[in-house]
Coordinates of C-alpha atoms in Angstrom, one line a residue:
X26 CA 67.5 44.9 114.5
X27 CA 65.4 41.8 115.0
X28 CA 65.2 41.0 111.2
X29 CA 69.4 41.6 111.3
X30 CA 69.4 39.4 114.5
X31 CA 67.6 36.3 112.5
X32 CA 69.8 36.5 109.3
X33 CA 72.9 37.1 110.4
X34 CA 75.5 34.4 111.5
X35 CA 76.8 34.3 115.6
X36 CA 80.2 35.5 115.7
X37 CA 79.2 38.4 113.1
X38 CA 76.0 39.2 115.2
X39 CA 77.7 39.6 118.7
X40 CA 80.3 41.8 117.0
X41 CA 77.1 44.1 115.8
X42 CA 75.8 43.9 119.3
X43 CA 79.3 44.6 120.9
X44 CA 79.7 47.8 118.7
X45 CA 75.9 48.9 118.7
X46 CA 76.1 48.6 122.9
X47 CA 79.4 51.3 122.7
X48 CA 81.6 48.3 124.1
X49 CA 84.8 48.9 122.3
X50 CA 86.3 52.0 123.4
X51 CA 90.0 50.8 122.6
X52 CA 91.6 53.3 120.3
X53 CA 93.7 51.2 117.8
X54 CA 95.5 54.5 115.6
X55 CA 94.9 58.4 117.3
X56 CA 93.2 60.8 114.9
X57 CA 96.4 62.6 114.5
X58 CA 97.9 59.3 113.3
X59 CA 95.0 59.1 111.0
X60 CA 95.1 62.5 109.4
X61 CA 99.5 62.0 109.1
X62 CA 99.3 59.2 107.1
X63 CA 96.2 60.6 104.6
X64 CA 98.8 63.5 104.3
X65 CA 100.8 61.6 102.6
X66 CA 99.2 60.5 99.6
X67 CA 96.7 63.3 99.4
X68 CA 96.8 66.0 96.8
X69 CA 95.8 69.2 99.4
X70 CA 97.9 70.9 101.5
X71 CA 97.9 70.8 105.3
X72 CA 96.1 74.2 105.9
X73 CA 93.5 72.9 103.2
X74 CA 92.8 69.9 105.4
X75 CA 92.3 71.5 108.8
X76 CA 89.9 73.8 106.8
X77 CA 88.3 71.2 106.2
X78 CA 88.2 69.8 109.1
X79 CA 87.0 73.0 110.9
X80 CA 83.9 72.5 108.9
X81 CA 83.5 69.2 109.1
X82 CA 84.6 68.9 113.1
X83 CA 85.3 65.2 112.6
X84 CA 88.6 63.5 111.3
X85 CA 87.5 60.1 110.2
X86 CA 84.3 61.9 108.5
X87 CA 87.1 64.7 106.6
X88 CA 89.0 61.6 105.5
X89 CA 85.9 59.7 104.2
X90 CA 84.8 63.1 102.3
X91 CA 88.2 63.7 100.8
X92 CA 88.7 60.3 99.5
X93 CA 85.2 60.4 98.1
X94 CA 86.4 63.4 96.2
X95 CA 88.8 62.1 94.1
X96 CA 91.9 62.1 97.4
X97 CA 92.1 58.4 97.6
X98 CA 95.8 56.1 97.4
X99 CA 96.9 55.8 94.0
X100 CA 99.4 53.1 94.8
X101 CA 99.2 50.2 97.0
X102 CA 101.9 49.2 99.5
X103 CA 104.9 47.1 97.7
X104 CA 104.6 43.8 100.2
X105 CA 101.3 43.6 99.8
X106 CA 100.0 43.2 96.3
X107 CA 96.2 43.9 95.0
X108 CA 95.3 40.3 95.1
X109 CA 95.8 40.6 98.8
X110 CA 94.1 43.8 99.2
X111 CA 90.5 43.8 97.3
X112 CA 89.6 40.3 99.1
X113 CA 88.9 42.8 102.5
X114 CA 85.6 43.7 100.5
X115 CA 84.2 40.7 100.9
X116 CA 85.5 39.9 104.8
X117 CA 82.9 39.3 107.3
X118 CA 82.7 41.7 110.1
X119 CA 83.8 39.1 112.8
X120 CA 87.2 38.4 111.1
X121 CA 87.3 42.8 110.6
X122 CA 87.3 42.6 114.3
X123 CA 89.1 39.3 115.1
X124 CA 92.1 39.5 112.7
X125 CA 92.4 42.4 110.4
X126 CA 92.2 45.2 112.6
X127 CA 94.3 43.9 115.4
X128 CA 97.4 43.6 113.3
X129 CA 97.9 46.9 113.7
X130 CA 99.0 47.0 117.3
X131 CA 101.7 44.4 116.0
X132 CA 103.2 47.4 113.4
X133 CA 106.1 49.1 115.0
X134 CA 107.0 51.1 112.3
X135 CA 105.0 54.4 111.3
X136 CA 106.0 53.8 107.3
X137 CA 104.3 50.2 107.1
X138 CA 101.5 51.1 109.2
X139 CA 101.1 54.2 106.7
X140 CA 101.0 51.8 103.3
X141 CA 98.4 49.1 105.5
X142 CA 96.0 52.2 106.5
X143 CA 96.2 53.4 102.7
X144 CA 95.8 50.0 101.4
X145 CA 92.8 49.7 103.3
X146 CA 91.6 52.7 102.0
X147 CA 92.2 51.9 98.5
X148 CA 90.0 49.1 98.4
X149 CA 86.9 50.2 100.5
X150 CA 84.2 52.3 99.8
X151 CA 84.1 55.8 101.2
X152 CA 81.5 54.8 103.8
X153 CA 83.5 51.8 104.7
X154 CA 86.5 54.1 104.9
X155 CA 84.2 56.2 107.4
X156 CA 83.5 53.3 109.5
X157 CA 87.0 52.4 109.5
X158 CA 88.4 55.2 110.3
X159 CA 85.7 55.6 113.3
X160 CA 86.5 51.9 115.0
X161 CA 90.2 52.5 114.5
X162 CA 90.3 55.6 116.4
X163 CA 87.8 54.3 119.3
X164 CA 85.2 56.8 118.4
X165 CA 82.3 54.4 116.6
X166 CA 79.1 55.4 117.8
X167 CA 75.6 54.5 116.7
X168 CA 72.5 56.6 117.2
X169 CA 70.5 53.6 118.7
X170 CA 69.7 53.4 122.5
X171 CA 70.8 50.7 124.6
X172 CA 67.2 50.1 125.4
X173 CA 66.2 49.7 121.7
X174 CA 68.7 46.8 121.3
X175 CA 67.7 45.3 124.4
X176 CA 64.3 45.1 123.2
X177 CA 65.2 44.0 119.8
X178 CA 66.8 41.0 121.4
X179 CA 64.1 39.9 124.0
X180 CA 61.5 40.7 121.1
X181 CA 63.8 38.1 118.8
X182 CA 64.7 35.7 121.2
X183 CA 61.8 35.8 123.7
X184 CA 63.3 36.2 126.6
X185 CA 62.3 39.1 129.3
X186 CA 64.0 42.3 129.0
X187 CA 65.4 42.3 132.3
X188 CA 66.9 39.1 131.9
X189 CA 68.8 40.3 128.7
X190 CA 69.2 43.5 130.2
X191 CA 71.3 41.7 132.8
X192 CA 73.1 39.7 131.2
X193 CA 74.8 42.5 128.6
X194 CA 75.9 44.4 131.7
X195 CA 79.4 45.3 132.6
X196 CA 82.2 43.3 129.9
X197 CA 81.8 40.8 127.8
X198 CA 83.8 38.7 125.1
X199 CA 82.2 39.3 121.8
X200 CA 82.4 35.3 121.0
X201 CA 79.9 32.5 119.8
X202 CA 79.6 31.1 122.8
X203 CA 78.3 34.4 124.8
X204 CA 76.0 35.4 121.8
X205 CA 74.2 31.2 122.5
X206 CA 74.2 32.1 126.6
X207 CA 72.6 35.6 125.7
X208 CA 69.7 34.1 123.8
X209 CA 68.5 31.3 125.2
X210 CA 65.6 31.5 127.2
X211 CA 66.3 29.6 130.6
X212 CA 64.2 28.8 133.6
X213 CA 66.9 29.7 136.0
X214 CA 69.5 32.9 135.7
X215 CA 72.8 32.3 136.9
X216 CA 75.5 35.0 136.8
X217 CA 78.0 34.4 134.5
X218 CA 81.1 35.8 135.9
X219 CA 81.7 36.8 139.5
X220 CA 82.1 40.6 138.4
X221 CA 79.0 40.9 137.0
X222 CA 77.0 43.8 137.7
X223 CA 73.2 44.4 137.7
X224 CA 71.7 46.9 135.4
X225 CA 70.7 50.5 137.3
X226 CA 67.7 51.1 139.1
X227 CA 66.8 55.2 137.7
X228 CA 64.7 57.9 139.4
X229 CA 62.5 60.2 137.1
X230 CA 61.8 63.3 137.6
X231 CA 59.4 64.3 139.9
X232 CA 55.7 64.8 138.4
X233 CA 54.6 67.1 141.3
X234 CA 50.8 67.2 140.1
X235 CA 50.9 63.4 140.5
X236 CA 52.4 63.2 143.5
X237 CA 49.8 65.1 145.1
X238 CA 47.3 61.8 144.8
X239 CA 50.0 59.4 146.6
X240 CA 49.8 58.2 150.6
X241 CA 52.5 59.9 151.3
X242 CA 53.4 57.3 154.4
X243 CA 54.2 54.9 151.9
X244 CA 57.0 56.6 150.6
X245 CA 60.4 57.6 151.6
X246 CA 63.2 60.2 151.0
X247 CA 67.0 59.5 150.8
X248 CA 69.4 62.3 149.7
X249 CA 70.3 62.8 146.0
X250 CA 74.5 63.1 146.2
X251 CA 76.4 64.8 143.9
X252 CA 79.0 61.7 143.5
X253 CA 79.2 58.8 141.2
X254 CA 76.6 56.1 141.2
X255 CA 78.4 52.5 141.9
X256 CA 77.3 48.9 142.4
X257 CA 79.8 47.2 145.1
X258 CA 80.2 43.5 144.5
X259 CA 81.5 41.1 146.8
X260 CA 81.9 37.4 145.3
X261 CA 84.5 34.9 144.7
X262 CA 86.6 36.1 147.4
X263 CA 86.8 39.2 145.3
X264 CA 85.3 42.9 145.5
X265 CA 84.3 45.1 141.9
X266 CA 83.2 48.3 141.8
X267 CA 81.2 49.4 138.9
X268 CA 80.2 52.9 137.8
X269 CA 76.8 53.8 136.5
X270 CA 78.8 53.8 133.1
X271 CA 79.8 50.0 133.2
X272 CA 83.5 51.2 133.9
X273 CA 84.8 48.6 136.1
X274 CA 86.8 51.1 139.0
X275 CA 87.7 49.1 141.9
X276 CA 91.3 50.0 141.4
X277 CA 90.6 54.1 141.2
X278 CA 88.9 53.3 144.5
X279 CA 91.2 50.6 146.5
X280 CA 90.2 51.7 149.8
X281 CA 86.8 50.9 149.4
X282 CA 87.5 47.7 148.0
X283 CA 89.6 47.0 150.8
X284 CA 86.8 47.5 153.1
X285 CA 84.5 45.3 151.6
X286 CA 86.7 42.8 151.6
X287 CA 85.6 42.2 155.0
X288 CA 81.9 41.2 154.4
X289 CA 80.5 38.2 153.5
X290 CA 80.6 37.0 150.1
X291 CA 77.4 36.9 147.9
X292 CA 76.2 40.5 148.1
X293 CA 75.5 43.5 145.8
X294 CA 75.1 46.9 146.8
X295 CA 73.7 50.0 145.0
X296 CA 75.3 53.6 146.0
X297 CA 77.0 56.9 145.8
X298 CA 80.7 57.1 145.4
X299 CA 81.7 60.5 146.9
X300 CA 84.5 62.5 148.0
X301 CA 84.5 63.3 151.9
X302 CA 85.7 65.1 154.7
X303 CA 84.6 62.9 156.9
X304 CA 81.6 64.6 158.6
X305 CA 80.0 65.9 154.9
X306 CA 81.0 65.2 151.4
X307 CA 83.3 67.5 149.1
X308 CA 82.4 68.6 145.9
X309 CA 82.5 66.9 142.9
X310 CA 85.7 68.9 141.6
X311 CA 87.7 66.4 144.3
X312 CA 86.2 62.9 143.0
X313 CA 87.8 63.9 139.7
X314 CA 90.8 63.5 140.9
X315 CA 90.5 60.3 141.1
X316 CA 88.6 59.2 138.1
X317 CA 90.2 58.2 134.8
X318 CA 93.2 57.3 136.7
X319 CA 94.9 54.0 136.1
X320 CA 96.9 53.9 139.5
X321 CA 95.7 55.9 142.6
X322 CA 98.9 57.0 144.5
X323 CA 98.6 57.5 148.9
X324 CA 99.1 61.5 148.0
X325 CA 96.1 61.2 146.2
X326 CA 93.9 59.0 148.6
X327 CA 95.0 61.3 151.6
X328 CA 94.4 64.5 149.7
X329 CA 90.8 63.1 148.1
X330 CA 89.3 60.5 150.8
X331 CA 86.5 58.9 149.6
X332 CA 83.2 57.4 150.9
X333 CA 80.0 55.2 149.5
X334 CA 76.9 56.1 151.1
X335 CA 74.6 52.8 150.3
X336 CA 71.0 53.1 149.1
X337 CA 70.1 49.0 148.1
X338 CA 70.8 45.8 148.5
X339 CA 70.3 43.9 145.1
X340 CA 72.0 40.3 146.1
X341 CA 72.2 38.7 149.6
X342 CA 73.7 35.0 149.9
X343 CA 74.3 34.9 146.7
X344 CA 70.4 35.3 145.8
X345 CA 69.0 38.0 143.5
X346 CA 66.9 40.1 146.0
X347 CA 65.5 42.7 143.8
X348 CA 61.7 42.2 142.7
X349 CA 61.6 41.9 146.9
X350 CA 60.0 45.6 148.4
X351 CA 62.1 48.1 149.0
X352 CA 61.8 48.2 152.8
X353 CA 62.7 44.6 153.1
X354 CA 65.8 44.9 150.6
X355 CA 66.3 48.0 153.2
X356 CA 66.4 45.7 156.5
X357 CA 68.7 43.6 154.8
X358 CA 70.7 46.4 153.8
X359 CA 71.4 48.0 157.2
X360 CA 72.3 44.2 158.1
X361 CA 74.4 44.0 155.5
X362 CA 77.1 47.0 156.4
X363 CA 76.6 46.4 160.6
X364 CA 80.4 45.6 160.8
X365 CA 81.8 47.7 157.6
X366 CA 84.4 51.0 158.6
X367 CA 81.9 53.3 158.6
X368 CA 85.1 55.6 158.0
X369 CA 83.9 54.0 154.4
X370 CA 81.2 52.7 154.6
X371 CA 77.7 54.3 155.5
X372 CA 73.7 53.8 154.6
X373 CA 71.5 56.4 153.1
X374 CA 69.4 58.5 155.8
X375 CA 65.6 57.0 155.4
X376 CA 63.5 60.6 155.6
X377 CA 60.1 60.4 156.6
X378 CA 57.4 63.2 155.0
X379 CA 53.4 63.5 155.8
X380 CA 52.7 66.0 153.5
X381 CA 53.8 67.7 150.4
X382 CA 54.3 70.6 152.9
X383 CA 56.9 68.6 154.2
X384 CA 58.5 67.0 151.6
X385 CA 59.0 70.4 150.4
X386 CA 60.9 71.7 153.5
X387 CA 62.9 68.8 153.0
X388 CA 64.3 69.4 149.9
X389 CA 64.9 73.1 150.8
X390 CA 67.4 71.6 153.6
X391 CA 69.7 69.4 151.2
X392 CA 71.9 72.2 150.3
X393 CA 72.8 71.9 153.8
X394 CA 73.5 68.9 153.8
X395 CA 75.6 69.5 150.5
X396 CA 72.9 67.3 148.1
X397 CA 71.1 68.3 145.2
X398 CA 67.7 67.3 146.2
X399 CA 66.1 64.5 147.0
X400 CA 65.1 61.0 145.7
X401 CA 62.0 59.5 147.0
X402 CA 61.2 55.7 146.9
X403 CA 58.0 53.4 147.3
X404 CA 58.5 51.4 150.4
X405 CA 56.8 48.7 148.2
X406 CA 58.6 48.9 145.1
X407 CA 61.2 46.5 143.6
X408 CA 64.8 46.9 142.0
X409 CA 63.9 47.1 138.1
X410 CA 65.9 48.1 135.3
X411 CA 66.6 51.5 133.6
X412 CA 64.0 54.0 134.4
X413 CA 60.2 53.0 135.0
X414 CA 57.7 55.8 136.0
X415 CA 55.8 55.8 139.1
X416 CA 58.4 53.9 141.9
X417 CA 61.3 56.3 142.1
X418 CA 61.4 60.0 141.7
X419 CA 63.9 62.2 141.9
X420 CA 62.9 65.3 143.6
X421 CA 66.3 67.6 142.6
X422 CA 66.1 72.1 144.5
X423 CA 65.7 74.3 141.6
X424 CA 69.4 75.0 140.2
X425 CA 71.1 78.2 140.7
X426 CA 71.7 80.9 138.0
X427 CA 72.9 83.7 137.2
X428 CA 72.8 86.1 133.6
X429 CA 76.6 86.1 131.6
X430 CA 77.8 87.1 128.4
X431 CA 78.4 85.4 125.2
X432 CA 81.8 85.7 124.7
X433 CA 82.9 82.9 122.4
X434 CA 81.7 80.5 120.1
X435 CA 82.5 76.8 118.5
X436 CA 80.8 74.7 116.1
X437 CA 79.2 71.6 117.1
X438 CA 79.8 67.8 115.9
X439 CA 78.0 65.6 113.9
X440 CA 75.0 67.0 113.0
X441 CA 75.9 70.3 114.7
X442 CA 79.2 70.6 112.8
X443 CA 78.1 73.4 110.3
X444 CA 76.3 75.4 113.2
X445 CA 77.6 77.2 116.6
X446 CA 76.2 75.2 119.2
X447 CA 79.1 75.7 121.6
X448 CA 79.4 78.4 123.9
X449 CA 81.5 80.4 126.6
X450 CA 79.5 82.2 129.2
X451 CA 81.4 85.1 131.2
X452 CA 80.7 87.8 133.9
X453 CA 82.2 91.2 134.6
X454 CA 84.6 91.5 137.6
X455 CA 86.3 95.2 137.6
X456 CA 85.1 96.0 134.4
X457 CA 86.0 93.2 132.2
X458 CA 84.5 90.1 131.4
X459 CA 85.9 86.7 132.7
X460 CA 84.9 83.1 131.3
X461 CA 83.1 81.1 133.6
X462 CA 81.1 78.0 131.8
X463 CA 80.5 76.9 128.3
X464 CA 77.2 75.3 127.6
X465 CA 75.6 73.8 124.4
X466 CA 72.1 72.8 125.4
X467 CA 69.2 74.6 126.7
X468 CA 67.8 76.4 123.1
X469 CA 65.2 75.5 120.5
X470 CA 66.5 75.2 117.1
X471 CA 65.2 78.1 116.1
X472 CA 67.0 80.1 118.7
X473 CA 70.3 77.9 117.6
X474 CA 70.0 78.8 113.7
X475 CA 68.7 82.9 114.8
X476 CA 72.3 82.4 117.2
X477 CA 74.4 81.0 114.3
X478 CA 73.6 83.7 111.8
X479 CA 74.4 86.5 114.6
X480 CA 77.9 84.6 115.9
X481 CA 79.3 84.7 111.9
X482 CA 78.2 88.8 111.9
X483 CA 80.0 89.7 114.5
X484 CA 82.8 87.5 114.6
X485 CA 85.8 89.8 116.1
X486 CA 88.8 87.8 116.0
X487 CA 89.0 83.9 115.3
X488 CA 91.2 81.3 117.3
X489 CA 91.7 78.1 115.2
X490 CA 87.8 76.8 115.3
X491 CA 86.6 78.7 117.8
X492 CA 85.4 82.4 117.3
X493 CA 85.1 85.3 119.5
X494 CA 82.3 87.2 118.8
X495 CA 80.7 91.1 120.7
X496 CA 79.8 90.9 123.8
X497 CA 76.4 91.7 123.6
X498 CA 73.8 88.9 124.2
X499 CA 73.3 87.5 127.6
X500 CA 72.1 84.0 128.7
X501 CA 70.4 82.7 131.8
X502 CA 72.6 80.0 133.0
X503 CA 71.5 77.1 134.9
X504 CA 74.1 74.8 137.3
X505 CA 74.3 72.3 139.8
X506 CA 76.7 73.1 142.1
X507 CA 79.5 75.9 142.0
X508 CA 83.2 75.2 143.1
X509 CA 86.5 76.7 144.1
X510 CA 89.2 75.8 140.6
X511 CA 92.4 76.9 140.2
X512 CA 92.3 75.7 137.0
X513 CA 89.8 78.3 135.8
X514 CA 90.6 82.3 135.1
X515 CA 87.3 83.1 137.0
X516 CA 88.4 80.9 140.1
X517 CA 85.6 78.9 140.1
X518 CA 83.5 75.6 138.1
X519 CA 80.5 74.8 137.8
X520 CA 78.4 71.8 137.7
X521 CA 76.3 70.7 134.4
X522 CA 75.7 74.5 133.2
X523 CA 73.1 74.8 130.4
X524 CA 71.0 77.3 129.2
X525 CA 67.7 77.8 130.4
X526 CA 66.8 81.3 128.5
X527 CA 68.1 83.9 126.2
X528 CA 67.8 87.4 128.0
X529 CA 66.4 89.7 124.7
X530 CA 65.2 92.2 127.9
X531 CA 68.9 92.6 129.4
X532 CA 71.8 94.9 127.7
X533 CA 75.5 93.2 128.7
X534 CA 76.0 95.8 131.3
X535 CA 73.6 94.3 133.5
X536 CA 74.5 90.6 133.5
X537 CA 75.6 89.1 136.7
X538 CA 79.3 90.2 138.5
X539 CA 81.6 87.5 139.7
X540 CA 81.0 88.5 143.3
X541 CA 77.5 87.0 142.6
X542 CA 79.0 83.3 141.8
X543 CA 81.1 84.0 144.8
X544 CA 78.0 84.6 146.9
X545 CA 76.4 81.5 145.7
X546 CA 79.7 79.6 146.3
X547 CA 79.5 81.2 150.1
X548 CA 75.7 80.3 150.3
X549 CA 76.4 76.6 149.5

């Protein structure tokens, strides 16, 4: 990355970085688009190609294949002769992004869109087709971490991680101009736009063997919710909520914009986004009503209230307030909200522990309290960036479980696509079995492969890609938080199921009932 960063030119570098950092998620053409108009000039039938693509478990990558294999256009559109065409070989990627792909949102007709696609095609290489295909549809993804690039940049460019760090976070416009203001290395750190979020703060996992070395009076404990982590920024007259995610959601969440809209300008705050009743919050089922939703109606606001439960304060006046300790960022931050509607608005409960003894008891009560553990916090420790060992642990109750069936099966994607990595999980309830969670982590690859070989021997009926095999394995399941659904047969959801083992010792008559979900559902 760092030699790429020092070859290439600006506007095609910033493009790398904007694709590399998962920043364009705009679908151009659907897949089903993409497979209609390959269709059309390929020499395979329709059933052949969703064979295909059941093996495969990825459009652009079946197209890429196909035309590898002989399947590619044999004529180029009438209005737009070769000389026109083969030139795209040689077009740099910033005018792939800037010009050529973007005239297809100004094709209103499905035929000349069809001979542009092919045309494409034509003249490209089947791995250019495959990346093609994959930024058309939305769907390009790189198997680097965000962290690698960021340190490929501040390695490059000499500039601290945190600073580059913040200054990729929430959007940006993939232009010269940003790519200069991204690497030079200034004294002073100003905020570029007045929507711009910090990058997340991240607890790790509790190493309870360390722990037991720490003063345990220089620490605190604040609830781990089960909602939607959010910075809430109030600048420029304006308020912007952020998800963890870098989705920009103030408008999914007007009323809490609203009520920051009557605090001072100049402040950031770190939090939980949850759905509440007002005395305790709901489950996580209700806060997806309103994600992913462009316009929030008053049905759904009355039906799903929400609330943001404050944990930091990472700006004040305007001034970045994070490498202060935590307990002074935490005076500042029970300042901050003194006038907010606490019918919105409310700050994380400080919990005080002496001794592991405690801290245990603690986290035994957040059920009650409808949390998923704990996260505990040095009262000296500063806001940093990502996840950094030894200031913030995340202390989370053990999850519940209970043994289902296999039931059904679906091949994976990517690298998975030739296996079954995808199951469906179901318990008895008067005598049958009923689907309750799918899962596809949680076994070795061993276990995966000794799995696949079993699913395609006792296959017993097939539906489309996915295959329904004998009930007779059974799986320790491992979950969250368990909900009412009336979108599920079994009446219920569950909350980030995975496997955590393979029951060998336990025959399919003995797995779990769904009156044991229930009880769990009551005990919660």
């Amino acid at each position: 990355l760092r030699r790429y960063l020092r070859q290439e030119t600006p506007d095609n570098a910033v493009w790398a970085l904007y694709l590399l950092l998962g920043k364009t998620r705009k679908r151009l053409i659907t897949s089903r688009v993409l497979r209609d108009i390959f269709l059309r000039f390929a020499n395979i039938p329709e059933w052949l190609f969703e064979e295909c693509y059941a093996q495969v478990g990825d459009s652009a990558e079946v197209i890429a294949l196909l035309v590898q294999n002989g399947d590619r256009p044999s004529r180029l559109p009438g209005d737009l002769p070769p000389a026109d065409i083969l030139p795209i070989q040689s077009l740099t990627l910033a005018r792939w992004m800037e010009e050529v792909l973007p005239s297809v949102k100004t094709i209103t007709d499905d035929q000349t869109l069809g001979d542009l696609v092919m045309a494409w095609w034509s003249a490209l290489s089947p791995l250019q087709v495959f990346i093609l295909n994959k930024v058309l549809t939305g769907a390009f993804r790189m198997g680097v971490s965000e962290k690698l690039v960021i340190r490929a940049i501040a390695n490059e460019y000499q500039i601290p991680e945190a600073v580059v760090a913040h200054r990729l976070m929430g959007d940006f416009e993939p232009t010269v101009a940003f790519f200069q203001r991204l690497t030079q290395l200034d004294a002073e750190e100003a905020i570029a736009s007045p929507a711009q979020p910090y990058p997340f703060f991240l607890a790790s996992p509790l190493e309870e063997d360390r722990f037991h070395t720490e003063d345990l009076t220089a620490w605190r404990g604040e609830w781990k919710w089960d909602g939607i982590r959010a910075q809430i920024i109030r600048r420029a007259g304006q308020v912007f909520i952020w998800s963890r995610g870098e989705d920009l959601v103030t408008e999914q969440f007007p009323e809490i914009a609203t009520a920051f809209l009557s605090l001072p300008d100049g402040q950031v705050w770190d939090g939980e986004l949850l759905c509440w009743d007002g005395q305790q919050p709901l489950s996580f089922n209700h806060l997806q009503k309103r994600l992913g939703r462009k316009r929030v109606t008053a049905k759904v606001i009355s039906e799903y209230p929400v609330h943001f439960i404050a944990y930091d304060l990472l700006e004040h006046n305007g001034q970045d307030i994070r490498a202060q300790p935590w307990s002074d960022r935490r005076d500042r931050l029970d300042q901050s909200l003194h006038s907010a509607d606490p019918a919105y608005v409310s700050v994380s409960a400080s919990l005080v522990f002496s001794d592991m003894a405690e801290l245990r008891s603690l986290r035994q009560q957040a059920r009650s309290h409808s949390a998923e553990g704990l996260v505990l916090k040095a009262i000296d420790s500063p806001y940093l960036v990502g996840r950094k060992r030894g200031y913030w642990w995340k202390y989370k109750l053990d999850p519940m479980t209970l043994d289902a069936v296999l039931i059904y099966a679906q091949a994976g994607s990517g690298k998975r696509a030739n296996l079954f990595t995808d199951y469906t999980f179901a318990l008895w309830h008067q005598g049958e079995l009923v689907p309750f969670a799918k899962a596809y982590s949680g076994l070795d690859n061993t276990e995966i492969a000794a799995l696949d070989k079993w699913i395609r021997a006792h296959t017993i009926d097939r539906f489309g890609p996915v295959r329904s095999v004998e009930p007779l394995h059974v799986f320790e399941i491992g979950f969250e938080g368990i909900a009412q659904s009336s979108r599920h047969k079994s009446g219920i959801s569950v909350r980030f199921p995975r496997i955590l083992r393979w029951r060998t010792d336990k025959p399919a008559a003995e797995a779990d009932t769904l009156n044991s979900a229930l009880k769990l559902l009551d005990v919660q």
